[in-house]
Every structure is written in structure tokens, then in C-alpha cells.
Short mmCIF file of C-alpha atoms in Angstrom, two decimals:
data_model
loop_
_atom_site.label_atom_id
_atom_site.label_comp_id
_atom_site.label_asym_id
_atom_site.label_seq_id
_atom_site.Cartn_x
_atom_site.Cartn_y
_atom_site.Cartn_z
CA UNK A 1 0.00 0.00 0.00
CA UNK A 2 1.27 3.44 -0.88
CA UNK A 3 -0.05 6.91 -1.62
CA UNK A 4 1.03 9.24 -4.36
CA UNK A 5 1.61 12.84 -3.27
CA UNK A 6 2.11 15.65 -5.76
CA UNK A 7 5.27 17.63 -5.31
CA UNK A 8 3.58 20.47 -3.37
CA UNK A 9 2.03 17.99 -0.94
CA UNK A 10 5.27 16.07 -0.47
CA UNK A 11 7.27 19.25 0.14
CA UNK A 12 4.65 20.58 2.57
CA UNK A 13 4.82 17.43 4.73
CA UNK A 14 8.63 17.32 4.52
CA UNK A 15 9.03 20.97 5.55
CA UNK A 16 6.41 20.73 8.31
CA UNK A 17 8.31 17.77 9.81
CA UNK A 18 11.48 19.87 9.69
CA UNK A 19 9.61 22.74 11.39
CA UNK A 20 8.45 20.33 14.12
CA UNK A 21 11.99 19.06 14.65
CA UNK A 22 13.68 22.44 15.09
CA UNK A 23 10.78 23.84 17.17
CA UNK A 24 11.27 20.97 19.64
CA UNK A 25 15.05 21.36 19.79
CA UNK A 26 14.97 25.15 20.17
CA UNK A 27 12.36 24.94 22.95
CA UNK A 28 14.51 22.32 24.70
CA UNK A 29 17.54 24.60 24.74
CA UNK A 30 15.45 27.65 25.72
CA UNK A 31 13.82 25.95 28.71
CA UNK A 32 17.11 24.38 29.81
CA UNK A 33 19.00 27.68 29.89
CA UNK A 34 16.03 29.42 31.59
CA UNK A 35 16.26 27.23 34.67
CA UNK A 36 18.16 29.75 36.85
CA UNK A 37 15.39 32.31 36.19
CA UNK A 38 12.83 30.45 38.33
CA UNK A 39 12.93 29.33 41.96
CA UNK A 40 14.46 25.89 42.52
CA UNK A 41 11.07 24.41 43.45
CA UNK A 42 9.72 25.08 39.94
CA UNK A 43 12.72 23.62 38.10
CA UNK A 44 11.35 20.06 38.17
CA UNK A 45 8.39 21.21 36.04
CA UNK A 46 10.72 23.10 33.72
CA UNK A 47 13.20 20.27 33.22
CA UNK A 48 10.29 17.89 32.56
CA UNK A 49 9.16 20.27 29.84
CA UNK A 50 12.70 20.21 28.40
CA UNK A 51 12.58 16.41 28.39
CA UNK A 52 9.21 16.41 26.60
CA UNK A 53 10.54 18.58 23.76
CA UNK A 54 13.85 16.67 23.71
CA UNK A 55 12.04 13.33 23.32
CA UNK A 56 9.71 14.82 20.69
CA UNK A 57 12.71 16.34 18.86
CA UNK A 58 14.27 12.88 18.63
CA UNK A 59 11.03 11.47 17.26
CA UNK A 60 10.64 14.26 14.67
CA UNK A 61 14.19 13.55 13.50
CA UNK A 62 13.23 9.88 13.07
CA UNK A 63 9.87 10.74 11.42
CA UNK A 64 11.58 13.16 9.03
CA UNK A 65 14.19 10.55 8.04
CA UNK A 66 11.58 7.79 7.79
CA UNK A 67 9.37 9.92 5.50
CA UNK A 68 12.30 10.71 3.22
CA UNK A 69 13.46 7.10 3.15
CA UNK A 70 9.92 5.75 2.44
CA UNK A 71 9.36 8.13 -0.49
CA UNK A 72 10.34 7.95 -4.11
CA UNK A 73 9.08 10.47 -6.61
CA UNK A 74 6.31 11.55 -4.23
CA UNK A 75 5.15 7.92 -3.74
CA UNK A 76 5.11 7.16 0.01
CA UNK A 77 5.22 3.51 1.12
CA UNK A 78 2.72 2.80 3.95
CA UNK A 79 2.54 -1.02 4.08
CA UNK A 80 4.22 -1.57 7.46
CA UNK A 81 7.29 -3.08 5.81
CA UNK A 82 10.84 -2.24 6.81
CA UNK A 83 11.07 0.50 4.18
CA UNK A 84 7.64 2.01 4.93
CA UNK A 85 6.89 5.28 6.71
CA UNK A 86 6.89 4.43 10.43
CA UNK A 87 3.86 6.10 12.03
CA UNK A 88 4.54 4.20 15.30
CA UNK A 89 7.22 6.74 16.29
CA UNK A 90 4.29 8.94 17.33
CA UNK A 91 2.95 6.29 19.72
CA UNK A 92 6.36 5.76 21.33
CA UNK A 93 6.58 9.54 21.69
CA UNK A 94 3.14 9.88 23.32
CA UNK A 95 3.82 6.96 25.66
CA UNK A 96 6.70 8.97 27.16
CA UNK A 97 5.58 12.58 26.71
CA UNK A 98 1.87 12.54 27.61
CA UNK A 99 2.42 11.35 31.22
CA UNK A 100 5.31 13.85 31.51
CA UNK A 101 3.08 16.72 30.31
CA UNK A 102 0.45 15.91 32.93
CA UNK A 103 3.05 15.63 35.71
CA UNK A 104 4.45 19.02 34.61
CA UNK A 105 1.09 20.73 35.18
CA UNK A 106 0.97 19.34 38.72
CA UNK A 107 4.66 20.05 39.42
CA UNK A 108 4.47 23.73 38.44
CA UNK A 109 1.65 24.28 40.95
CA UNK A 110 3.90 23.13 43.82
CA UNK A 111 0.90 21.83 45.76
CA UNK A 112 1.14 20.04 49.07
CA UNK A 113 3.02 16.73 48.65
CA UNK A 114 -0.03 14.48 49.29
CA UNK A 115 -2.24 16.42 46.85
CA UNK A 116 0.44 16.29 44.12
CA UNK A 117 1.00 12.62 44.71
CA UNK A 118 -2.69 11.77 44.57
CA UNK A 119 -3.20 13.70 41.30
CA UNK A 120 -0.10 12.15 39.68
CA UNK A 121 -1.04 8.63 40.76
CA UNK A 122 -4.35 9.06 38.92
CA UNK A 123 -3.22 10.98 35.83
CA UNK A 124 -0.15 8.91 34.87
CA UNK A 125 -1.83 5.46 34.76
CA UNK A 126 -4.87 6.96 32.99
CA UNK A 127 -2.71 8.57 30.30
CA UNK A 128 -0.67 5.38 29.79
CA UNK A 129 -3.92 3.40 29.45
CA UNK A 130 -5.28 5.94 26.95
CA UNK A 131 -2.26 5.55 24.65
CA UNK A 132 -1.83 1.79 25.08
CA UNK A 133 -5.52 1.26 24.22
CA UNK A 134 -5.27 3.45 21.13
CA UNK A 135 -2.39 1.49 19.60
CA UNK A 136 -4.22 -1.81 18.72
CA UNK A 137 -6.85 0.26 16.92
CA UNK A 138 -4.24 2.24 15.05
CA UNK A 139 -2.41 -0.82 13.67
CA UNK A 140 -5.57 -2.86 12.95
CA UNK A 141 -7.18 -2.75 9.53
CA UNK A 142 -10.50 -4.11 10.84
CA UNK A 143 -13.09 -1.36 11.34
CA UNK A 144 -14.81 -2.99 14.35
CA UNK A 145 -11.50 -3.36 16.16
CA UNK A 146 -10.69 0.27 15.38
CA UNK A 147 -14.02 1.48 16.80
CA UNK A 148 -13.71 -0.78 19.88
CA UNK A 149 -10.23 0.50 20.83
CA UNK A 150 -11.21 4.05 19.91
CA UNK A 151 -14.04 3.89 22.45
CA UNK A 152 -11.90 2.09 25.07
CA UNK A 153 -9.15 4.70 24.92
CA UNK A 154 -11.73 7.49 25.21
CA UNK A 155 -12.67 6.28 28.72
CA UNK A 156 -9.32 7.15 30.38
CA UNK A 157 -9.33 10.40 28.36
CA UNK A 158 -12.65 11.40 29.97
CA UNK A 159 -11.24 10.47 33.37
CA UNK A 160 -8.22 12.74 32.72
CA UNK A 161 -10.59 15.58 31.81
CA UNK A 162 -12.45 15.00 35.08
CA UNK A 163 -9.24 15.08 37.17
CA UNK A 164 -7.89 18.18 35.38
CA UNK A 165 -11.13 20.18 35.45
CA UNK A 166 -12.82 19.08 38.67
CA UNK A 167 -10.10 17.84 41.03
CA UNK A 168 -7.35 20.21 39.91
CA UNK A 169 -9.83 23.11 39.82
CA UNK A 170 -10.14 22.93 43.62
CA UNK A 171 -6.42 23.69 44.00
CA UNK A 172 -6.41 26.72 41.70
CA UNK A 173 -8.09 29.10 44.20
CA UNK A 174 -5.01 29.18 46.36
CA UNK A 175 -2.69 30.20 43.51
CA UNK A 176 -1.35 33.78 43.15
CA UNK A 177 -3.19 36.26 40.89
CA UNK A 178 -2.75 35.52 37.20
CA UNK A 179 -1.54 31.97 37.81
CA UNK A 180 -5.02 30.43 37.99
CA UNK A 181 -6.02 31.99 34.64
CA UNK A 182 -2.76 30.89 32.98
CA UNK A 183 -3.20 27.35 34.32
CA UNK A 184 -6.76 27.47 32.98
CA UNK A 185 -5.46 28.41 29.53
CA UNK A 186 -2.78 25.71 29.75
CA UNK A 187 -5.46 23.12 30.51
CA UNK A 188 -7.52 24.30 27.52
CA UNK A 189 -4.42 24.20 25.29
CA UNK A 190 -3.80 20.62 26.36
CA UNK A 191 -7.37 19.51 25.72
CA UNK A 192 -7.76 21.44 22.46
CA UNK A 193 -4.55 20.04 20.97
CA UNK A 194 -5.24 16.52 22.25
CA UNK A 195 -8.53 16.78 20.38
CA UNK A 196 -6.55 16.58 17.13
CA UNK A 197 -5.49 12.98 17.87
CA UNK A 198 -9.00 11.41 18.11
CA UNK A 199 -10.08 13.47 15.06
CA UNK A 200 -7.17 12.02 13.06
CA UNK A 201 -8.01 8.56 14.42
CA UNK A 202 -11.65 8.84 13.28
CA UNK A 203 -10.41 10.21 9.96
CA UNK A 204 -8.46 6.96 9.48
CA UNK A 205 -11.51 4.81 10.30
CA UNK A 206 -14.14 6.49 8.14
CA UNK A 207 -12.15 7.49 5.08
CA UNK A 208 -9.86 5.71 2.72
CA UNK A 209 -6.38 7.06 3.05
CA UNK A 210 -5.96 9.55 0.23
CA UNK A 211 -3.06 11.86 -0.47
CA UNK A 212 -4.94 14.84 0.95
CA UNK A 213 -6.09 13.00 4.11
CA UNK A 214 -2.48 11.84 4.68
CA UNK A 215 -1.20 15.41 4.32
CA UNK A 216 -3.96 16.81 6.58
CA UNK A 217 -3.28 14.25 9.31
CA UNK A 218 0.52 14.71 9.26
CA UNK A 219 0.36 18.51 9.19
CA UNK A 220 -2.38 18.46 11.86
CA UNK A 221 -0.39 16.16 14.16
CA UNK A 222 2.72 18.32 13.81
CA UNK A 223 0.94 21.60 14.55
CA UNK A 224 -0.83 19.94 17.50
CA UNK A 225 2.55 18.71 18.77
CA UNK A 226 4.12 22.18 18.49
CA UNK A 227 1.21 23.65 20.47
CA UNK A 228 1.01 20.84 23.03
CA UNK A 229 4.76 20.68 23.65
CA UNK A 230 6.54 23.92 22.67
CA UNK A 231 3.83 26.50 23.43
CA UNK A 232 2.87 24.40 26.45
CA UNK A 233 6.49 24.37 27.71
CA UNK A 234 6.87 28.11 27.27
CA UNK A 235 3.61 28.59 29.21
CA UNK A 236 5.00 26.39 32.00
CA UNK A 237 8.07 28.66 32.06
CA UNK A 238 5.81 31.73 32.25
CA UNK A 239 3.82 30.27 35.17
CA UNK A 240 7.04 29.27 36.96
CA UNK A 241 8.35 32.84 36.58
CA UNK A 242 5.06 34.40 37.81
CA UNK A 243 5.06 32.14 40.86
CA UNK A 244 8.75 32.78 41.53
CA UNK A 245 8.15 36.54 41.49
CA UNK A 246 5.05 36.17 43.68
CA UNK A 247 7.26 34.33 46.18
CA UNK A 248 9.90 37.05 46.31
CA UNK A 249 12.34 36.26 43.50
CA UNK A 250 13.64 39.47 41.90
CA UNK A 251 11.57 40.20 38.79
CA UNK A 252 14.20 40.71 36.10
CA UNK A 253 12.17 39.44 33.09
CA UNK B 1 21.41 -18.58 10.07
CA UNK B 2 18.53 -16.14 9.99
CA UNK B 3 15.00 -15.77 11.32
CA UNK B 4 11.96 -14.51 9.47
CA UNK B 5 9.81 -11.97 11.36
CA UNK B 6 6.38 -10.86 10.17
CA UNK B 7 5.91 -7.14 9.76
CA UNK B 8 4.20 -6.63 13.17
CA UNK B 9 7.06 -8.48 14.92
CA UNK B 10 9.74 -6.58 13.04
CA UNK B 11 8.10 -3.22 13.74
CA UNK B 12 7.63 -4.06 17.42
CA UNK B 13 11.34 -4.86 17.90
CA UNK B 14 12.37 -1.79 15.86
CA UNK B 15 10.12 0.58 17.84
CA UNK B 16 11.09 -0.93 21.19
CA UNK B 17 14.80 -0.35 20.36
CA UNK B 18 13.94 3.26 19.51
CA UNK B 19 12.05 3.58 22.82
CA UNK B 20 15.12 2.21 24.66
CA UNK B 21 17.41 4.68 22.90
CA UNK B 22 15.43 7.83 23.66
CA UNK B 23 14.63 6.71 27.23
CA UNK B 24 18.37 6.39 27.93
CA UNK B 25 19.22 9.76 26.36
CA UNK B 26 16.40 11.67 28.09
CA UNK B 27 17.33 10.16 31.48
CA UNK B 28 20.97 11.13 30.88
CA UNK B 29 20.06 14.78 30.30
CA UNK B 30 17.58 14.79 33.20
CA UNK B 31 20.09 13.43 35.74
CA UNK B 32 22.88 15.70 34.44
CA UNK B 33 20.84 18.89 34.82
CA UNK B 34 19.55 17.75 38.25
CA UNK B 35 23.03 17.71 39.78
CA UNK B 36 22.77 21.12 41.55
CA UNK B 37 19.64 19.85 43.32
CA UNK B 38 21.57 17.42 45.57
CA UNK B 39 24.46 17.95 47.99
CA UNK B 40 27.93 17.68 46.42
CA UNK B 41 28.64 14.39 48.23
CA UNK B 42 25.79 12.68 46.32
CA UNK B 43 26.78 13.94 42.89
CA UNK B 44 29.22 11.07 42.30
CA UNK B 45 26.30 8.62 42.44
CA UNK B 46 24.21 10.84 40.17
CA UNK B 47 26.89 11.37 37.53
CA UNK B 48 27.55 7.61 37.53
CA UNK B 49 23.88 7.12 36.79
CA UNK B 50 24.15 9.63 33.92
CA UNK B 51 27.12 7.63 32.56
CA UNK B 52 25.18 4.36 32.79
CA UNK B 53 22.30 5.74 30.70
CA UNK B 54 24.72 7.53 28.34
CA UNK B 55 26.64 4.29 27.69
CA UNK B 56 23.39 2.37 27.26
CA UNK B 57 22.03 5.09 24.93
CA UNK B 58 25.11 4.64 22.74
CA UNK B 59 24.59 0.89 22.66
CA UNK B 60 20.89 1.20 21.82
CA UNK B 61 21.80 3.48 18.92
CA UNK B 62 24.20 0.77 17.70
CA UNK B 63 21.68 -2.04 18.32
CA UNK B 64 18.93 -0.10 16.49
CA UNK B 65 21.21 0.49 13.47
CA UNK B 66 22.55 -3.07 13.54
CA UNK B 67 19.03 -4.52 13.56
CA UNK B 68 17.99 -2.35 10.63
CA UNK B 69 21.17 -3.16 8.70
CA UNK B 70 20.88 -6.92 9.34
CA UNK B 71 17.25 -7.05 8.16
CA UNK B 72 15.72 -7.35 4.75
CA UNK B 73 12.00 -7.89 4.26
CA UNK B 74 11.68 -9.00 7.91
CA UNK B 75 14.50 -11.56 7.52
CA UNK B 76 17.12 -10.91 10.24
CA UNK B 77 20.64 -12.28 9.73
CA UNK B 78 22.03 -13.89 12.92
CA UNK B 79 25.07 -15.87 11.71
CA UNK B 80 27.78 -13.81 13.41
CA UNK B 81 29.01 -12.48 10.08
CA UNK B 82 29.90 -8.84 9.50
CA UNK B 83 26.39 -8.03 8.27
CA UNK B 84 24.57 -9.93 11.03
CA UNK B 85 22.70 -8.46 14.01
CA UNK B 86 25.37 -7.87 16.68
CA UNK B 87 24.06 -9.15 20.03
CA UNK B 88 27.52 -8.57 21.58
CA UNK B 89 26.76 -4.84 22.01
CA UNK B 90 24.73 -5.90 25.03
CA UNK B 91 27.74 -7.66 26.63
CA UNK B 92 29.98 -4.63 26.09
CA UNK B 93 27.23 -2.51 27.63
CA UNK B 94 26.85 -4.74 30.70
CA UNK B 95 30.61 -4.97 31.22
CA UNK B 96 30.67 -1.18 31.73
CA UNK B 97 27.24 -0.47 33.22
CA UNK B 98 26.71 -3.33 35.70
CA UNK B 99 29.75 -2.48 37.88
CA UNK B 100 28.76 1.22 37.66
CA UNK B 101 25.20 0.44 38.80
CA UNK B 102 26.51 -1.42 41.85
CA UNK B 103 28.97 1.33 42.75
CA UNK B 104 26.10 3.86 42.44
CA UNK B 105 24.08 2.07 45.13
CA UNK B 106 27.07 2.24 47.49
CA UNK B 107 27.95 5.85 46.54
CA UNK B 108 24.47 7.23 47.20
CA UNK B 109 24.56 5.82 50.74
CA UNK B 110 27.70 7.89 51.52
CA UNK B 111 28.88 5.27 54.03
CA UNK B 112 32.15 5.49 55.94
CA UNK B 113 35.08 5.32 53.49
CA UNK B 114 36.34 1.89 54.63
CA UNK B 115 32.88 0.35 54.45
CA UNK B 116 32.27 1.75 50.95
CA UNK B 117 35.68 0.61 49.81
CA UNK B 118 35.19 -2.89 51.12
CA UNK B 119 31.75 -3.27 49.46
CA UNK B 120 32.99 -1.88 46.14
CA UNK B 121 36.11 -4.10 46.12
CA UNK B 122 33.82 -7.12 46.38
CA UNK B 123 30.95 -6.08 44.10
CA UNK B 124 32.95 -4.81 41.12
CA UNK B 125 35.14 -7.90 40.52
CA UNK B 126 32.13 -10.17 41.14
CA UNK B 127 30.00 -8.33 38.57
CA UNK B 128 32.84 -8.31 36.00
CA UNK B 129 33.30 -12.07 36.54
CA UNK B 130 29.55 -12.65 36.15
CA UNK B 131 29.48 -10.99 32.74
CA UNK B 132 32.80 -12.33 31.48
CA UNK B 133 31.74 -15.89 32.39
CA UNK B 134 28.39 -15.50 30.63
CA UNK B 135 29.90 -14.47 27.33
CA UNK B 136 31.56 -17.81 26.26
CA UNK B 137 28.20 -19.53 26.87
CA UNK B 138 26.32 -16.91 24.85
CA UNK B 139 28.52 -17.26 21.76
CA UNK B 140 28.89 -21.06 21.94
CA UNK B 141 26.52 -23.31 20.02
CA UNK B 142 27.41 -26.37 22.17
CA UNK B 143 24.78 -27.04 24.84
CA UNK B 144 27.24 -28.42 27.44
CA UNK B 145 29.43 -25.32 27.13
CA UNK B 146 26.35 -23.14 27.47
CA UNK B 147 25.23 -24.90 30.66
CA UNK B 148 28.77 -24.87 32.11
CA UNK B 149 29.26 -21.11 31.66
CA UNK B 150 25.65 -20.46 32.72
CA UNK B 151 26.37 -22.17 36.05
CA UNK B 152 29.79 -20.52 36.42
CA UNK B 153 28.39 -17.03 35.93
CA UNK B 154 25.61 -17.75 38.44
CA UNK B 155 28.19 -18.14 41.24
CA UNK B 156 29.33 -14.48 41.27
CA UNK B 157 25.65 -13.48 40.88
CA UNK B 158 24.80 -15.31 44.11
CA UNK B 159 27.77 -13.67 45.81
CA UNK B 160 26.47 -10.22 44.68
CA UNK B 161 23.06 -11.07 46.16
CA UNK B 162 24.78 -12.01 49.43
CA UNK B 163 26.73 -8.72 49.57
CA UNK B 164 23.68 -6.59 48.67
CA UNK B 165 21.22 -8.27 51.01
CA UNK B 166 23.34 -9.32 53.98
CA UNK B 167 26.38 -7.02 54.10
CA UNK B 168 24.68 -3.90 52.76
CA UNK B 169 21.61 -4.57 54.92
CA UNK B 170 23.71 -3.89 58.05
CA UNK B 171 24.40 -0.32 56.86
CA UNK B 172 20.77 0.56 56.12
CA UNK B 173 19.74 1.02 59.79
CA UNK B 174 21.75 4.22 60.06
CA UNK B 175 20.06 5.86 57.05
CA UNK B 176 17.42 8.65 57.42
CA UNK B 177 13.70 7.78 57.40
CA UNK B 178 12.42 6.73 54.02
CA UNK B 179 15.89 6.13 52.60
CA UNK B 180 16.20 2.55 53.87
CA UNK B 181 12.88 1.58 52.24
CA UNK B 182 13.78 3.28 48.96
CA UNK B 183 17.18 1.52 48.93
CA UNK B 184 15.34 -1.73 49.63
CA UNK B 185 13.09 -1.13 46.61
CA UNK B 186 16.13 -0.19 44.50
CA UNK B 187 17.84 -3.46 45.42
CA UNK B 188 14.69 -5.41 44.48
CA UNK B 189 14.44 -3.51 41.18
CA UNK B 190 18.05 -4.45 40.41
CA UNK B 191 17.54 -8.11 41.21
CA UNK B 192 14.14 -8.40 39.51
CA UNK B 193 15.37 -6.83 36.28
CA UNK B 194 18.66 -8.78 36.33
CA UNK B 195 16.52 -11.91 36.52
CA UNK B 196 15.51 -11.26 32.89
CA UNK B 197 19.06 -11.93 31.66
CA UNK B 198 19.44 -15.52 32.96
CA UNK B 199 15.87 -16.27 31.81
CA UNK B 200 16.75 -15.11 28.30
CA UNK B 201 20.00 -17.12 28.52
CA UNK B 202 18.14 -20.33 29.47
CA UNK B 203 15.61 -19.54 26.72
CA UNK B 204 18.49 -19.65 24.22
CA UNK B 205 19.79 -22.98 25.57
CA UNK B 206 16.55 -24.95 25.73
CA UNK B 207 14.69 -23.69 22.69
CA UNK B 208 15.51 -23.29 19.04
CA UNK B 209 15.58 -19.66 18.14
CA UNK B 210 12.21 -18.89 16.61
CA UNK B 211 10.81 -15.55 15.49
CA UNK B 212 8.66 -15.28 18.62
CA UNK B 213 11.49 -16.23 21.02
CA UNK B 214 13.74 -13.65 19.33
CA UNK B 215 11.04 -10.95 19.72
CA UNK B 216 10.37 -11.92 23.36
CA UNK B 217 14.06 -11.83 24.28
CA UNK B 218 14.75 -8.48 22.57
CA UNK B 219 11.63 -6.78 23.99
CA UNK B 220 12.32 -8.33 27.42
CA UNK B 221 15.96 -7.14 27.45
CA UNK B 222 14.93 -3.62 26.46
CA UNK B 223 12.21 -3.29 29.10
CA UNK B 224 14.61 -4.73 31.71
CA UNK B 225 17.24 -2.18 30.64
CA UNK B 226 14.78 0.73 30.91
CA UNK B 227 13.84 -0.40 34.43
CA UNK B 228 17.40 -1.24 35.54
CA UNK B 229 18.94 1.96 34.16
CA UNK B 230 16.35 4.75 33.72
CA UNK B 231 13.94 3.96 36.56
CA UNK B 232 16.98 2.99 38.66
CA UNK B 233 18.71 6.31 37.91
CA UNK B 234 15.61 8.33 38.76
CA UNK B 235 15.37 6.39 42.05
CA UNK B 236 19.03 7.22 42.79
CA UNK B 237 18.16 10.90 42.21
CA UNK B 238 15.20 10.59 44.56
CA UNK B 239 17.36 9.01 47.31
CA UNK B 240 20.06 11.66 46.82
CA UNK B 241 17.43 14.39 47.21
CA UNK B 242 15.93 12.76 50.33
CA UNK B 243 19.37 12.48 51.92
CA UNK B 244 20.31 16.04 50.93
CA UNK B 245 17.16 17.37 52.59
CA UNK B 246 17.74 15.20 55.68
CA UNK B 247 21.20 16.80 55.93
CA UNK B 248 19.90 20.36 55.81
CA UNK B 249 19.64 21.23 52.11
CA UNK B 250 16.60 23.42 51.45
CA UNK B 251 13.62 21.25 50.45
CA UNK B 252 12.57 22.64 47.09
CA UNK B 253 10.75 19.51 45.86
#
């Protein structure tokens, strides 16, 4: 199985992958060198964000190379063979980065130890279950299997929404001015960009894979990743700086 | 000699190797940038952990490339020739990382110099002997030789267990609250994950190498390595932070 892209489509995907790669690497360096600008207690959140973009940068390098290697004259091999485009890099990436992103949100709030622990112990297994349950549906070519695993992986996703919006909401009142709103926006960013993944998944179930659906899904995933990892990480840095200033660190911007 | 994997099996092994590689690299960066967060006396243990994951990251890069290079259409060459999949990378890795992992456990306890020295002088030669004695059995195709070296390399393994559980146990009473339990869990993690290696070794002796045994062994080794090196390293960081706080460093999470 392969799809034939025209040269504009092929170049668009290729350049968007390159954009994803350097966005991840640049954000990694930026957040790493910004560590001394926040109080020590917020550096765990920041270094986790650096790891998320570092891991995603590695995967975009692999995706970029895999796409180039699997293509010839705009024809992209998608048959799961050794020379095919390896979509599974995204699953390996999510398996590592999605739990880290959730832990980051908790870590930057610097809540009481028991509260943090309880939230993390619920969010991390739920996010791992969400991704693990999506994978069998992604690799299956049977529509019933795809729908079954699509529904199954939606259950932990709903639970994550509940924990983030109901449970976490209770802790936001005690945050300094401005922080609660920024956390609120961060939560919306997470949910809005994560929405791209089930949409792409449904796209794969209902439609035959055409050149334009392939391009839409790949470009959509990459933009979602830049928002959910780079913009997200820079927002974490902003929150960490606001909280550091609120707690007496000199505001030097 | 070669084995034929189907495309799901081949992709699983390939993606698991990639997961191993990026897990090692991300843990290396994470533990390196976390150094200022523990007292200077615990940084030796932490930087050793960074070296373990760095060395393993290098080997997973080599293993990943070797697997790709040795494969064609799911057929993996295993005849020991120049183009074959090179399993020996794992032995080179263990030869360097296993003694380092044991020294890390001792270093993070910051015991009296003589006690540390005595434990290290027993654990390091024993672990080197364990790996060196396993190698002739691994490369031999004669079952008697395999059993002989399997038994021989078990002897230093039992001695290591004795040192870790009996000798080291005596030093745990004087550790701050929480540290003794975490060290206990660390020791169990080490032993549980090391158990995968003899199981894979016996697997090779008793069974013909089939596609599914090859996949099981490679996936099993990689998961064991992620637990024994990444999760282990993050636990070392946690212990170092607990001890730093117990000794008066400001608790910044």
C-alpha cells in the first residue's frame, strides 16, 4: 500500500516535519537555559518540559528521516514493511511525553506533597492506558477493532478531563493572581490540541487514506505537537516565573 | 542462520529499540541537569547514573542500526558475520554499566570510606566475573558449554546477592527515614530486572531460536534495561534528594 503525493504535498509534509523538529530542539535549549530564572522548586516542572521537547525532537528527526526514506518520486510507502513510513514513532513519543506533560502541570503548581502525589497517581496510569488502548486500533485494519479500541481509549481520556477540570480546579483558588487563569489556559491548550489525535483517528476509520487525508493528518499532528509541547512548555516557564516573582524572586524578566 | 519476522514483529522490535534509545538519552540529560539539586557528596552517584544511561544510549543506537542493517523484508541475519545483528553490544554494555550500577548504590549511601571501599572491592570484581563468564556460553553453540558457563556465571551473581542483602543490609539502619525503604526497593528492582538476563539465557539454551522467542528476548531485554537503568537512575536521584534534605539542604521539591 502506498499513496502518491504531488510535489507540493510532499514538500509541505517534509518541511512541516522539519519545522516540528527544530521547534522541539529550540524549545529544549530555551527551557534548559532558563532554569536559573525560576525558583528551585519550579525547576522540576521546567526540566520535565525540556525532556518532553527533547524526546519529541528525537522522534521528529526519526519521522523526518523515515518519511524521506519511504518516499520515491512523491510515492510514500505505507505497508508496514521495513522500508515504509513508520507512524509508530508517534505512539512511542506519546507513551513517554503525555504522562510527563500531565506531571508538569501538577509540578508547576507546587501543591502540598499528598495532593500532588494523589493527582499524579491518577493521571499517569490513565494517560498510559489511553495511549496503550489506542495502539491496537491504530495498527488494525478491521473497522470494528478500530471502533472498539477508539471507544476504550476514550474512557481514560474522559477520566483525565475530570481530574484536570474538577479535582485540579479545587487547587487553583489558592494560587497567586494571574496563575489560575494561565493554568486554565494551559489546561484548555492541552485539551484542544489533544482533540486533534482522536479526530485524526476517526479520519483513518471512516475514510480511505488519500493523499490529501495523509497530508492533513501529518500537518495536523505536527501543529498539534508544536502547540502541546513547545507552546505548552513556554507557558509552563511563564507560570514558573510568575510564581517565583510572587514568592519574592527578583523580577528581572 | 537467519529468522523470518512478520511485519508486526519486526516493527515491534524496531520501535522498542527506539524507545530504549530515547529513554536512555532523556534520562541522561535529566540526571545531568539535576546535579545542583543534591548535595555535592551525592553527585558522584548521580553522575555515575548519567554515565550508565549515556553508555546504554550509545549501545541502543548501535543495536537499532545493527538490527535495521541486518534485516531485509523481515529476515534478520544472525550468523555472526559482519552483516549480522550484533548481540555482543549488550555484553559490552553490561561490562561497563553493571559495575557502575553497583557502585552507584554504594555511593548514594555515603557510608564510611572503609565500608564503601570494602563493598565496592567485592561487588565490582564479582560483577565483571559474572558478565565475562556469561559471554563464552552466549557465543557457543554447544549445549554443554552453554550450561557450564551459565552455572559458572551464576556463582558471582549469588555472591552479589549475598553482599547486597546481607552485608549492605547492616548499613541501612543508620540511614534517614524513608531512605532505607527506597534503597530496599532499589535493590529489588536491580535483582528483579537482572533476573531477565538468565531467563533469556536459558531460553536460548533450551529452545531453538524462533521468530517469537527472538522478539520476546529483545523486547524483554529492552524493558529490563529501561527499568534497571532509567527507573533505577531516577530512584538514585530521589534518594540523593531525600538524603540532601535530611542533611539540611533546602527542600525545594
